[in-house]
Coordinates of N, CA and C in Angstrom, one line a residue:
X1 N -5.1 -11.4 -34.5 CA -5.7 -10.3 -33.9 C -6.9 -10.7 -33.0
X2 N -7.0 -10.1 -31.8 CA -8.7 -10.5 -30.9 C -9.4 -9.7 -31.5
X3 N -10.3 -10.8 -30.5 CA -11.3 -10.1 -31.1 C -11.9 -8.8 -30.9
X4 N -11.4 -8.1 -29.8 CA -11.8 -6.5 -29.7 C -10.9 -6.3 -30.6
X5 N -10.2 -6.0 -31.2 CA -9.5 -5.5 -32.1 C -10.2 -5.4 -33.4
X6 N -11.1 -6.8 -33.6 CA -11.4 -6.8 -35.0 C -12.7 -5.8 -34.7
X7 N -13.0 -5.8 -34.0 CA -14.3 -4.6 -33.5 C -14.0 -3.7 -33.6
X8 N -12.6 -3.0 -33.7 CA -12.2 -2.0 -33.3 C -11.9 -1.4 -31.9
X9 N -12.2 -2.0 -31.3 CA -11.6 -1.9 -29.6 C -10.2 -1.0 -29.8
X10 N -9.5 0.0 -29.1 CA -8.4 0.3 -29.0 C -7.6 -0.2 -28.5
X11 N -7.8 -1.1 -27.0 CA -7.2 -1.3 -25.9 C -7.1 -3.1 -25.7
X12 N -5.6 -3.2 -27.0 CA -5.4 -4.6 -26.8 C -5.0 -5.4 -25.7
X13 N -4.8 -6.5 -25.5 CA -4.4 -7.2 -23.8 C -4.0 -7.4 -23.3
X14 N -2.5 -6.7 -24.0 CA -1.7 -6.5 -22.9 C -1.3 -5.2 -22.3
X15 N -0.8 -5.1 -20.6 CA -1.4 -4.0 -20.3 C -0.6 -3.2 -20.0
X16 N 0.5 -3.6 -21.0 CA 1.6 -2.8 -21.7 C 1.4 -1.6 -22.6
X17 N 0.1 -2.2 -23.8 CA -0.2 -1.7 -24.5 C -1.5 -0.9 -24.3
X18 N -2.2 -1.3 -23.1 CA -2.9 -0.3 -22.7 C -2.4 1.0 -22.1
X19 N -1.3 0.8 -21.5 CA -0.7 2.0 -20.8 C -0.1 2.8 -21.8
X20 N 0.3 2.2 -22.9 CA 0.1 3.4 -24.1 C -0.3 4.3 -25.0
X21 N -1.6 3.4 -24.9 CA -2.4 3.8 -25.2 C -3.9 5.0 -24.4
X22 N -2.9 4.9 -23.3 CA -3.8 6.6 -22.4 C -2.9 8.0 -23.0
X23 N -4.8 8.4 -22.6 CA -3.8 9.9 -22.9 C -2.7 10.5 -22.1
X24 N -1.8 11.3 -23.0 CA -0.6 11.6 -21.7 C -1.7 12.6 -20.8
X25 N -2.4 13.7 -20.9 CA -2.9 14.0 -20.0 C -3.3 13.3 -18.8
X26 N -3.6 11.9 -19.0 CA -4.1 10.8 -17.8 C -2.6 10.7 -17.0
X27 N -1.7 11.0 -17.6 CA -0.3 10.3 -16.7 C -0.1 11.1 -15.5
X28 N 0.5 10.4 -14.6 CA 1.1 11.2 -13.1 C 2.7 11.0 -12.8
X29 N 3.1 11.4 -12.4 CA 4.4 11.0 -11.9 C 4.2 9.9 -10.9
X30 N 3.4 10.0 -9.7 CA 3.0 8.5 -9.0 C 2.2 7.1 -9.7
X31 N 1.3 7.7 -10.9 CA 0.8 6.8 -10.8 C 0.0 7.0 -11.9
X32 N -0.8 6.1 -12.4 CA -1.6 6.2 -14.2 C -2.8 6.0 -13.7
X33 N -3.5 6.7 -14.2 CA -5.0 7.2 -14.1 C -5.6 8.4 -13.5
X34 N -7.1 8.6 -14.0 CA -7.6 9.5 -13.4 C -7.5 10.0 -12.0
X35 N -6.7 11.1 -11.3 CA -6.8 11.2 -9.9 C -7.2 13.2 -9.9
X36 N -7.6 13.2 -8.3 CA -8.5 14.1 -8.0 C -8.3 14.8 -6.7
X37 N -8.2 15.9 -5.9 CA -8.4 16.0 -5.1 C -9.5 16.7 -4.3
X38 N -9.2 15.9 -2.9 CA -10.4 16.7 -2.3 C -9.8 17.1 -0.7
X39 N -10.2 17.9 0.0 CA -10.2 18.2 1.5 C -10.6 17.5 2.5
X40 N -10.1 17.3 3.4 CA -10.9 16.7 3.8 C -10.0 16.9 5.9
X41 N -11.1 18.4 6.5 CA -10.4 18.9 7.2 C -9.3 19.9 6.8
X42 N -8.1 20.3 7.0 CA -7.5 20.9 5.9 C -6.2 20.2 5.2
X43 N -6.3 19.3 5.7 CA -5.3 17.6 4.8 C -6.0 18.0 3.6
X44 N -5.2 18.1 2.2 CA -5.5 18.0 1.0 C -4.8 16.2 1.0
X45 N -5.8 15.4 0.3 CA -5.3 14.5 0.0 C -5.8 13.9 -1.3
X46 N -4.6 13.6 -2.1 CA -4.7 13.3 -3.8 C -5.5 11.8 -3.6
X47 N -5.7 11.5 -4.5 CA -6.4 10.1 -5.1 C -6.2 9.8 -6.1
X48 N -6.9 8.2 -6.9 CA -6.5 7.8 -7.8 C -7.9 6.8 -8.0
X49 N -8.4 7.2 -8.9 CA -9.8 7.0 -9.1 C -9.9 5.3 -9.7
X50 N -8.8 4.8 -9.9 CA -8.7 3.5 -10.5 C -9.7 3.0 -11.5
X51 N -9.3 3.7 -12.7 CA -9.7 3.7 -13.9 C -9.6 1.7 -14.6
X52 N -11.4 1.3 -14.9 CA -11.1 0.5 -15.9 C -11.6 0.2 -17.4
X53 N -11.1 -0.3 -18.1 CA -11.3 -0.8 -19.5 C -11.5 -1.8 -20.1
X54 N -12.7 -1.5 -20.8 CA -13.0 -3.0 -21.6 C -12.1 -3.1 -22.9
X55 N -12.2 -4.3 -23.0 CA -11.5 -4.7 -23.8 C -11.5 -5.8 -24.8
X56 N -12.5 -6.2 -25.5 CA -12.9 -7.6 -25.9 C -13.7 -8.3 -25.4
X57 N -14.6 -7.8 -24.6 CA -15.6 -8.7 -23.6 C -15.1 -9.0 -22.2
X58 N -13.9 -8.2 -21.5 CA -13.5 -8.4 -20.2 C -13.2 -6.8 -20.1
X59 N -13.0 -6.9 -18.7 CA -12.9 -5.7 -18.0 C -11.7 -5.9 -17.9
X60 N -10.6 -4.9 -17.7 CA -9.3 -5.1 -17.4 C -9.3 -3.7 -16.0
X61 N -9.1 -4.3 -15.0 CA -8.7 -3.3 -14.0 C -7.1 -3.0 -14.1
X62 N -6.7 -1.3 -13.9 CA -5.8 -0.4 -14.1 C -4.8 -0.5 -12.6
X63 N -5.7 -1.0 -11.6 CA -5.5 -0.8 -10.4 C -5.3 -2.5 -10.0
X64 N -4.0 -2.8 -9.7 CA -3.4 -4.1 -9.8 C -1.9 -4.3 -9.3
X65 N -1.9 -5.8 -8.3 CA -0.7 -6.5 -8.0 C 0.3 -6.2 -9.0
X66 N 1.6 -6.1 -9.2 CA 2.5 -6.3 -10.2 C 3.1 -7.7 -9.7
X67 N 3.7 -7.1 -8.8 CA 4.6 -8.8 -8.4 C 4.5 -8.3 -6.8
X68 N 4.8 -9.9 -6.1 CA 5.1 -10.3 -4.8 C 6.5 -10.5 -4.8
X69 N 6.9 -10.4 -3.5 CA 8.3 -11.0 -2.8 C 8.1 -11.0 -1.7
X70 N 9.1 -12.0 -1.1 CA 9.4 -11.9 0.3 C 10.6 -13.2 0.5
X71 N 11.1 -12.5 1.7 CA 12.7 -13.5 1.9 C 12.7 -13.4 3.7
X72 N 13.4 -14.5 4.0 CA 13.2 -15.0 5.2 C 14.2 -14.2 5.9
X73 N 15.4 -13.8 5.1 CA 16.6 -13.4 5.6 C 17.0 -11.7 5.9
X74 N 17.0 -10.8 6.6 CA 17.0 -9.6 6.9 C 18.0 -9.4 5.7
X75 N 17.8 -8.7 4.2 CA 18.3 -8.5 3.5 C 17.4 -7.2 3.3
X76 N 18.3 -6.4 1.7 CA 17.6 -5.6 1.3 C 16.6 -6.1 0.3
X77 N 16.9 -6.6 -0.7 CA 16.0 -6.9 -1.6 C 15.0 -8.3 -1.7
X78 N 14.3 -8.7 -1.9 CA 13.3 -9.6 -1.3 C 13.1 -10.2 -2.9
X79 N 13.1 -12.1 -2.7 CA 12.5 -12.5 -3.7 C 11.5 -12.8 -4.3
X80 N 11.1 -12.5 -6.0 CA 9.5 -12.5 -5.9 C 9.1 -14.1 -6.4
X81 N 8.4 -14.4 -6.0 CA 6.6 -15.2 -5.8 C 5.9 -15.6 -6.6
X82 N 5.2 -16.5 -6.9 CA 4.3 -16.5 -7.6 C 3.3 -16.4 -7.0
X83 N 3.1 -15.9 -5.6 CA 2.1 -15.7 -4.4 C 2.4 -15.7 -3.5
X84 N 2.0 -14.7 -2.5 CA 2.5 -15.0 -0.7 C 0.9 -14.1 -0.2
X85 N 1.2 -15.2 1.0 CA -0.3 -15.5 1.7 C -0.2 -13.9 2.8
X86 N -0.7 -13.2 3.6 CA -0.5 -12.1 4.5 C -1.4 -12.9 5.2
X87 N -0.8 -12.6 6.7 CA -1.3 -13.7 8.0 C -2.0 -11.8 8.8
X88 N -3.1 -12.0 9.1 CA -3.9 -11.1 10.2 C -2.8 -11.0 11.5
X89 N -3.0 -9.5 11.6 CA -2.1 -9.3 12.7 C -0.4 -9.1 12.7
X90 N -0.1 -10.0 11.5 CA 1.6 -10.9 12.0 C 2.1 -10.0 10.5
X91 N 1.6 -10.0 9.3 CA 2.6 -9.4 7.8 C 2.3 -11.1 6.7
X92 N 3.8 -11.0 6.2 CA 3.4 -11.7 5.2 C 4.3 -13.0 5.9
X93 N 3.7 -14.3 5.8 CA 4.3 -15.7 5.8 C 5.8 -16.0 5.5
X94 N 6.5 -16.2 6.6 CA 7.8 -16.5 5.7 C 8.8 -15.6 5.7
X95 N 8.2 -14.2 5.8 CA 9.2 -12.9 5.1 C 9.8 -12.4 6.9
X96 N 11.0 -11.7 6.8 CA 11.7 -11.7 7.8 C 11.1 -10.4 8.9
X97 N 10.0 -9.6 8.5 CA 9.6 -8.8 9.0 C 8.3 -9.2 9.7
X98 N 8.0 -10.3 9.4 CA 6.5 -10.9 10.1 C 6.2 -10.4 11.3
X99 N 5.5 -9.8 12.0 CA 5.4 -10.2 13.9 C 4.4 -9.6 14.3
X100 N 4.3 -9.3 15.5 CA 3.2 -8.3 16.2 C 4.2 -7.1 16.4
X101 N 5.3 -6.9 17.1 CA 6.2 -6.2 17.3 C 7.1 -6.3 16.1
X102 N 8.1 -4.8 16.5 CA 9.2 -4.4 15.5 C 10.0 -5.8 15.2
X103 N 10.2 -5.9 13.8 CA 11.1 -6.9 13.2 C 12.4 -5.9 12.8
X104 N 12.6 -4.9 12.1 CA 13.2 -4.5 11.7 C 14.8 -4.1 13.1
X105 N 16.0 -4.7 12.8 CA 16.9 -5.1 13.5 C 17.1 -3.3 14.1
X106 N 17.3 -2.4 13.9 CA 17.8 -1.2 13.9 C 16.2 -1.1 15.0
X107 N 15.3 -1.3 14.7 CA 14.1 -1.1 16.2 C 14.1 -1.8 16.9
X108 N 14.7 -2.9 16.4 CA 14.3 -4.5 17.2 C 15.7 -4.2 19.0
X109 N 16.7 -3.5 18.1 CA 17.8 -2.9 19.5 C 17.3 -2.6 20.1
X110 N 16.4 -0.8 19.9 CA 16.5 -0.1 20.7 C 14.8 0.1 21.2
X111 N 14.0 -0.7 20.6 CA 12.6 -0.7 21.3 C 12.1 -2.1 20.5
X112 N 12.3 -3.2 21.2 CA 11.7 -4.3 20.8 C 10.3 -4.5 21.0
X113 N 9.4 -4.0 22.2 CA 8.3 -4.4 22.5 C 7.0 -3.3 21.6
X114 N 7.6 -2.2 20.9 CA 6.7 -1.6 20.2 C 6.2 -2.5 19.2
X115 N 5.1 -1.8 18.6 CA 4.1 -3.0 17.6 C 4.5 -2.2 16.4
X116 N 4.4 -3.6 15.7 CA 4.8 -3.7 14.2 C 4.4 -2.8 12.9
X117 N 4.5 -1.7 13.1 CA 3.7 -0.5 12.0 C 4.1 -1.2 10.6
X118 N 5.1 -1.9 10.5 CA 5.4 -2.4 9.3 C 6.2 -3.6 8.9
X119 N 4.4 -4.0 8.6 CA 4.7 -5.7 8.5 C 4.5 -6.0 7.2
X120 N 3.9 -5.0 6.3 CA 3.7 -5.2 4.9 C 4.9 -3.7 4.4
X121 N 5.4 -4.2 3.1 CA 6.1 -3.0 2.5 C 5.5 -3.0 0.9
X122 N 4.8 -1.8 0.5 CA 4.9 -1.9 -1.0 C 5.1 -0.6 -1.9
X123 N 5.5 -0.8 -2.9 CA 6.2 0.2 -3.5 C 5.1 0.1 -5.2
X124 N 4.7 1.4 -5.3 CA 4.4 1.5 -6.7 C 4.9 1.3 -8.2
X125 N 5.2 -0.1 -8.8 CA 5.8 -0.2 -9.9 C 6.6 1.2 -11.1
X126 N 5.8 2.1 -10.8 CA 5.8 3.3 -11.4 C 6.8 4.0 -10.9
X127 N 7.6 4.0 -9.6 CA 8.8 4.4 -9.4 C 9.7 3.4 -9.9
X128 N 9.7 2.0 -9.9 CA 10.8 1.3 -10.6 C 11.3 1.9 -12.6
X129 N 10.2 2.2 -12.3 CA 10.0 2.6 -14.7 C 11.2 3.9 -14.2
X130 N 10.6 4.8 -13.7 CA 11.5 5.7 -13.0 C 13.0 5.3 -12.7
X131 N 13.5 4.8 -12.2 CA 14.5 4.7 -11.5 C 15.3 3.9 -13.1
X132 N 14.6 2.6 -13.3 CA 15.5 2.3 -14.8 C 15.7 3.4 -15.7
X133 N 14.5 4.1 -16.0 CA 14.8 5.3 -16.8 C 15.9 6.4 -16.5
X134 N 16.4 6.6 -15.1 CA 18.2 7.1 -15.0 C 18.7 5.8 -14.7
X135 N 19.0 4.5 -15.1 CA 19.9 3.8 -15.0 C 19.9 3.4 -14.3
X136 N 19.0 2.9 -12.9 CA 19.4 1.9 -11.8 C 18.8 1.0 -12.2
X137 N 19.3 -0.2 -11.5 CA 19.1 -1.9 -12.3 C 18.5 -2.6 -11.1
X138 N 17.1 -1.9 -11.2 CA 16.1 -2.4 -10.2 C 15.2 -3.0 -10.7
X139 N 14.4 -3.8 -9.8 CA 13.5 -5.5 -10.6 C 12.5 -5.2 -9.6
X140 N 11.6 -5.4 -9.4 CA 10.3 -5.7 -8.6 C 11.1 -6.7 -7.0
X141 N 11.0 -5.8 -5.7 CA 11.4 -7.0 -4.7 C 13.0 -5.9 -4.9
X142 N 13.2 -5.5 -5.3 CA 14.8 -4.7 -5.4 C 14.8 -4.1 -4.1
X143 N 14.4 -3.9 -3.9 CA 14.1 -2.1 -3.0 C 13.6 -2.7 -1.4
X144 N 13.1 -3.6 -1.5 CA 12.7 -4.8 -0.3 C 11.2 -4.6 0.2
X145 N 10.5 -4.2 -1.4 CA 8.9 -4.1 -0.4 C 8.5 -5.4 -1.1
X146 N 7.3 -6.2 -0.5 CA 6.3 -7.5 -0.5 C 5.9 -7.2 -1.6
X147 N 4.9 -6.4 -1.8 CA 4.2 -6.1 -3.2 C 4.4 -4.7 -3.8
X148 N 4.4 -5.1 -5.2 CA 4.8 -4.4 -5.9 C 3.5 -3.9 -6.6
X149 N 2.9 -2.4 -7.1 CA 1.7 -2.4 -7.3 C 1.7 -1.6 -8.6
X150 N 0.3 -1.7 -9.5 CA 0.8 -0.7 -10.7 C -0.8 0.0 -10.7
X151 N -0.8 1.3 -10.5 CA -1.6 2.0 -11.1 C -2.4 2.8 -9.9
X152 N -1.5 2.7 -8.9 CA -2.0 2.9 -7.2 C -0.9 4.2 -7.4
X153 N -1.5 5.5 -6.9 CA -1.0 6.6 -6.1 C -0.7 6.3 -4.8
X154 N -0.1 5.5 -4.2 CA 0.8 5.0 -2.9 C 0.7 6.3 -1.8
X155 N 1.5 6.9 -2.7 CA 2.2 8.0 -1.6 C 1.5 8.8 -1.7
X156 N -0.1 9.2 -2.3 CA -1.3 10.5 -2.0 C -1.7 9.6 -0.8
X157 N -2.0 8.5 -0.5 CA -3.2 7.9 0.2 C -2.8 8.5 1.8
X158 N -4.1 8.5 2.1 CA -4.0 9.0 3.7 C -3.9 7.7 4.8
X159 N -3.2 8.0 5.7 CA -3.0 7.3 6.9 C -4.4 6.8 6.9
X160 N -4.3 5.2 7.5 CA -5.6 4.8 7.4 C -6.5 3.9 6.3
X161 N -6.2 4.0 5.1 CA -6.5 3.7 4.1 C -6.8 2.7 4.1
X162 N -7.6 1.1 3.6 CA -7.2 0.0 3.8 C -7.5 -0.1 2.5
X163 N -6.5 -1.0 1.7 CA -6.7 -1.5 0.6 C -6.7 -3.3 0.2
X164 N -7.7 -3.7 -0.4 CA -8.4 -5.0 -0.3 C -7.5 -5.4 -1.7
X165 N -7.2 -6.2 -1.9 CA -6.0 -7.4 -3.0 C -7.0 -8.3 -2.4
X166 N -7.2 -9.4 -4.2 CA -7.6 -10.3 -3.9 C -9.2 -10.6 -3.3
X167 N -9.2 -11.8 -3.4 CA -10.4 -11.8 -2.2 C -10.5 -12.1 -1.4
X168 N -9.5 -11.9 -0.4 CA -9.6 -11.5 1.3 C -9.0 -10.7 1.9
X169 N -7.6 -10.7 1.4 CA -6.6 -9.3 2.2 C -7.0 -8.3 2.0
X170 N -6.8 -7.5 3.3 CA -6.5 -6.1 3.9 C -5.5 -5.7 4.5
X171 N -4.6 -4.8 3.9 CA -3.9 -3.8 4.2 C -4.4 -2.6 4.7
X172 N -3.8 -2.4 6.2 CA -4.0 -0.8 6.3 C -2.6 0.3 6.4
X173 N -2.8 1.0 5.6 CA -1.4 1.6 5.5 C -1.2 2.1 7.0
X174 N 0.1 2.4 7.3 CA 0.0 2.8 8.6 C 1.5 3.9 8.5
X175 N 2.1 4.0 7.3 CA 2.9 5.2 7.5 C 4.0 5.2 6.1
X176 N 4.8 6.0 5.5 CA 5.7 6.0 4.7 C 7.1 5.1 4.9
X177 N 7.5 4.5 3.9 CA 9.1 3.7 4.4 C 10.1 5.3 4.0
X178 N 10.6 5.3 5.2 CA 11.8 6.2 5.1 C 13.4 5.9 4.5
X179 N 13.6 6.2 3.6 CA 14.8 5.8 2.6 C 16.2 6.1 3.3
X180 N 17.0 5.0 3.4 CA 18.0 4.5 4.5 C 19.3 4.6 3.8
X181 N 20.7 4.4 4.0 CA 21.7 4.6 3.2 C 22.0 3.4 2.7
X182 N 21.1 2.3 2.9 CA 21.2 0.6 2.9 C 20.9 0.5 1.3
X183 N 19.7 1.5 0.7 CA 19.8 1.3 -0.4 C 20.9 1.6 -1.3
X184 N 22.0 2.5 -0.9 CA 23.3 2.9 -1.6 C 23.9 1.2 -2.1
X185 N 24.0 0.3 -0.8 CA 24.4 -1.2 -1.1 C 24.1 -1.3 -2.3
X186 N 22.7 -1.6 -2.7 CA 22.1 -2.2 -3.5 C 22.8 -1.6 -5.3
X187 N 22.7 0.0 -4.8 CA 23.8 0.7 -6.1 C 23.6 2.5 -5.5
X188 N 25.0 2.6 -6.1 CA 25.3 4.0 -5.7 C 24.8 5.2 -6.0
X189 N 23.9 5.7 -5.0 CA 23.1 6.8 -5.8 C 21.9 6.7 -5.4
X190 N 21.1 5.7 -4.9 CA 19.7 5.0 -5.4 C 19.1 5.7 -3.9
X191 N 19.5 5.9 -2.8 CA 18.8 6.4 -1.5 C 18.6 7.8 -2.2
X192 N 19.3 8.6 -2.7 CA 18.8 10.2 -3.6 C 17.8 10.3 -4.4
X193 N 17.6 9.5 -5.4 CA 17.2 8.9 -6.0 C 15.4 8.6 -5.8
X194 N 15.2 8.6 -4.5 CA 14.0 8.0 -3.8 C 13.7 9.3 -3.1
X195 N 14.5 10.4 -2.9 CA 13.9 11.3 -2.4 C 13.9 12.3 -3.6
X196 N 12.5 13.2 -3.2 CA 12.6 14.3 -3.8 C 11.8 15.5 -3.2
X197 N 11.6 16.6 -3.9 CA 11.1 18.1 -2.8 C 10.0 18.1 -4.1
X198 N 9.0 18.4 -3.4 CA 7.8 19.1 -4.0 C 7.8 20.5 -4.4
X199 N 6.5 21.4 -4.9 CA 6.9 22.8 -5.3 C 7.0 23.5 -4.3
X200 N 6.5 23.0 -3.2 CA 6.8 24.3 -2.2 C 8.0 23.4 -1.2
X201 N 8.7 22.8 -1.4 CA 10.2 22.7 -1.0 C 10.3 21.2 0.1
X202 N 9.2 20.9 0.2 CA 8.9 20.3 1.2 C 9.3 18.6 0.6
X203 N 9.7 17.7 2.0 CA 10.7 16.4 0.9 C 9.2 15.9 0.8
X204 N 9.7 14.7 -0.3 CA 9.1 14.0 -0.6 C 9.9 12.5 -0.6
X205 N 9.4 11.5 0.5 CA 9.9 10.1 0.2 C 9.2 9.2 -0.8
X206 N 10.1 8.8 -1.8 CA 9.3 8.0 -2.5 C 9.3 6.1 -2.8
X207 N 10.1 5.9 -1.4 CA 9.9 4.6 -1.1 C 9.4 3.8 -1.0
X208 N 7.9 4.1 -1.0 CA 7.0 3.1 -0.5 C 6.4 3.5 0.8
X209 N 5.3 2.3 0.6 CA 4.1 3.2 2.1 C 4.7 1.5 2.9
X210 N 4.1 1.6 3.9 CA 3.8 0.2 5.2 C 2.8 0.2 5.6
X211 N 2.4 -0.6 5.9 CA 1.3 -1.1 6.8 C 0.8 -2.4 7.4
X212 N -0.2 -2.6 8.0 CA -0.2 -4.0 8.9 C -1.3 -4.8 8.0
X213 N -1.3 -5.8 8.6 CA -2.6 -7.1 7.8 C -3.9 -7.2 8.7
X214 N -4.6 -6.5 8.2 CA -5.8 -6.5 8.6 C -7.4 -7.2 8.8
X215 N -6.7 -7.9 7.9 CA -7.1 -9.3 7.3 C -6.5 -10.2 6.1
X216 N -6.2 -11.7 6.6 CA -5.3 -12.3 5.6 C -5.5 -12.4 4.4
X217 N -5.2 -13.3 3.9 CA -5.3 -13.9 2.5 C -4.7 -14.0 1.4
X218 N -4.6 -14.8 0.1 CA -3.6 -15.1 -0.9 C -3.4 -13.8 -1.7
X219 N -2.3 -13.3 -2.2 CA -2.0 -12.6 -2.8 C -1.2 -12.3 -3.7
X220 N -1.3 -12.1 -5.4 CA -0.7 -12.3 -6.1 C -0.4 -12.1 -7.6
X221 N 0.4 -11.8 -8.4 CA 0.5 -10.9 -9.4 C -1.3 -10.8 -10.3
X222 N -1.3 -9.6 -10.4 CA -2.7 -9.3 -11.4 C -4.2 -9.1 -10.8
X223 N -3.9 -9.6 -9.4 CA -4.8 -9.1 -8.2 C -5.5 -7.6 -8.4
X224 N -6.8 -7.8 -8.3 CA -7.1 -6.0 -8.2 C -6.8 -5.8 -7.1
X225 N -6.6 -4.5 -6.9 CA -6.6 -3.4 -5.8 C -7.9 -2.4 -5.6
X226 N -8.5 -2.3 -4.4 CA -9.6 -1.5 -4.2 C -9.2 -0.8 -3.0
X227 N -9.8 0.2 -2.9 CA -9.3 1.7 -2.1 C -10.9 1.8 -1.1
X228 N -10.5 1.5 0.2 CA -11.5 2.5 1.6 C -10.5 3.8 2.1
X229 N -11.0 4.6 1.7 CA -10.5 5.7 3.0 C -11.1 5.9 3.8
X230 N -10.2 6.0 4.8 CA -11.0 6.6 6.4 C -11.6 7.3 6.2
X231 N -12.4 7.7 7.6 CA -13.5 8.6 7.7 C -12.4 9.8 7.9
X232 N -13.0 11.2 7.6 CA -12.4 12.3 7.6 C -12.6 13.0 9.7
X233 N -11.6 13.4 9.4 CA -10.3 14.3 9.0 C -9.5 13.1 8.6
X234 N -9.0 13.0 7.3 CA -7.9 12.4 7.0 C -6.6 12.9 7.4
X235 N -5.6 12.4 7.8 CA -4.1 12.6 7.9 C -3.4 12.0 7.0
X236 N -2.2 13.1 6.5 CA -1.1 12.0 5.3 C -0.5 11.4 6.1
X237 N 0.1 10.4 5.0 CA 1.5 9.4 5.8 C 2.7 9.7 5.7
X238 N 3.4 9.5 7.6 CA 4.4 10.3 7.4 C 5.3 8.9 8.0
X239 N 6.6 9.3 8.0 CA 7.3 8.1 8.1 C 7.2 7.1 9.2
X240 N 7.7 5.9 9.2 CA 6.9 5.1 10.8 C 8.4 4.3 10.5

């Protein structure tokens, strides 16, 4: 047993067993922890307060890397990492979406010289729990985003947002991944699957956000995650 345990600590080390140890009232359908909203202009936009816990004499942040990927080859699903570096300006090292302009083949046809809104892809671990739980046989890097994140409301965050991994990268989100029939490849069903409607009818993509590198640096499972929002009037993110 650790030693917060023998103290009585609730929240043993692994952070498996911390996430069971929340109340279900803390749970979201996006995302675990404390979130809130506020106005800002008349954009309502959610948040996620990124709750942490001690635990034995360390802090364990809630708000964290899951896993990396990336693959050189215009595929759907991307391999994960034990680290990949994000270059300022360009996306991540290596991965087939890198540039200043559109990588993506389907833009790259019909407007090559536009700039690259999405040179990073990441997807909140918390839809994968999701999707295994009806039976799709999806892995971190399945779905084809770079990082995979756990404890991030992804899809509340407003256009603009930069969020800091590690200690140098910056991400700034720059819009929603729009869910394609390319995921059907991967397995049948799985582009539906990623969409859904809210209570007042309105879709909801649940693919993953994009955005560009804002500043480089190493990046890699267990990484915290910290949140700037833009200055207000915030805007949501809508597909790019």
């Amino acid at each position: 047993r650790s030693e917060g345990q023998r103290l009585g600590n609730p929240f043993p080390r692994s952070f498996q067993a911390i996430r069971r140890n929340l109340p279900e009232t803390r749970r979201r359908r996006r995302g675990i922890g404390v979130r809130y909203e506020t106005n800002h202009g008349q954009v309502p936009v959610r948040l996620q307060e990124g709750p942490r816990l001690f635990d034995g004499g360390m802090t364990v942040s809630l708000r964290r890397v899951a896993a990396v990927s990336v693959t050189p080859e215009h595929t759907l699903s991307k391999q994960t990492q034990a680290e990949i570096e994000l270059v300022e300006g360009l996306g991540v090292a290596g991965d087939s979406h890198m540039g200043e302009t559109v990588q993506h083949r389907s833009r790259v046809a019909k407007t090559p010289l536009l700039p690259n809104l999405r040179q990073v892809h990441l997807i909140h671990e918390e839809l994968i729990d999701e999707l295994r739980a009806r039976g799709f046989a999806v892995f971190p890097g399945a779905l084809g985003e770079n990082i995979t994140t756990r404890g991030v409301a992804l899809l509340d965050l407003p256009a603009g947002t930069r969020m800091r991994i590690g200690a140098s990268a910056v991400i700034e989100l720059t819009g929603l991944r729009n869910p394609c029939n390319q995921l059907n490849t991967f397995q049948a069903g799985l582009m539906d699957a990623v969409i859904d409607r809210d209570d007042a009818g309105n879709l909801v993509r649940k693919a993953g956000v994009m955005g560009v590198v804002a500043a480089g640096g190493r990046v890699g499972p267990g990484d915290d995650i910290r949140i700037d929002l833009p200055a207000a009037p915030c805007r949501p993110l809508e597909p790019v």
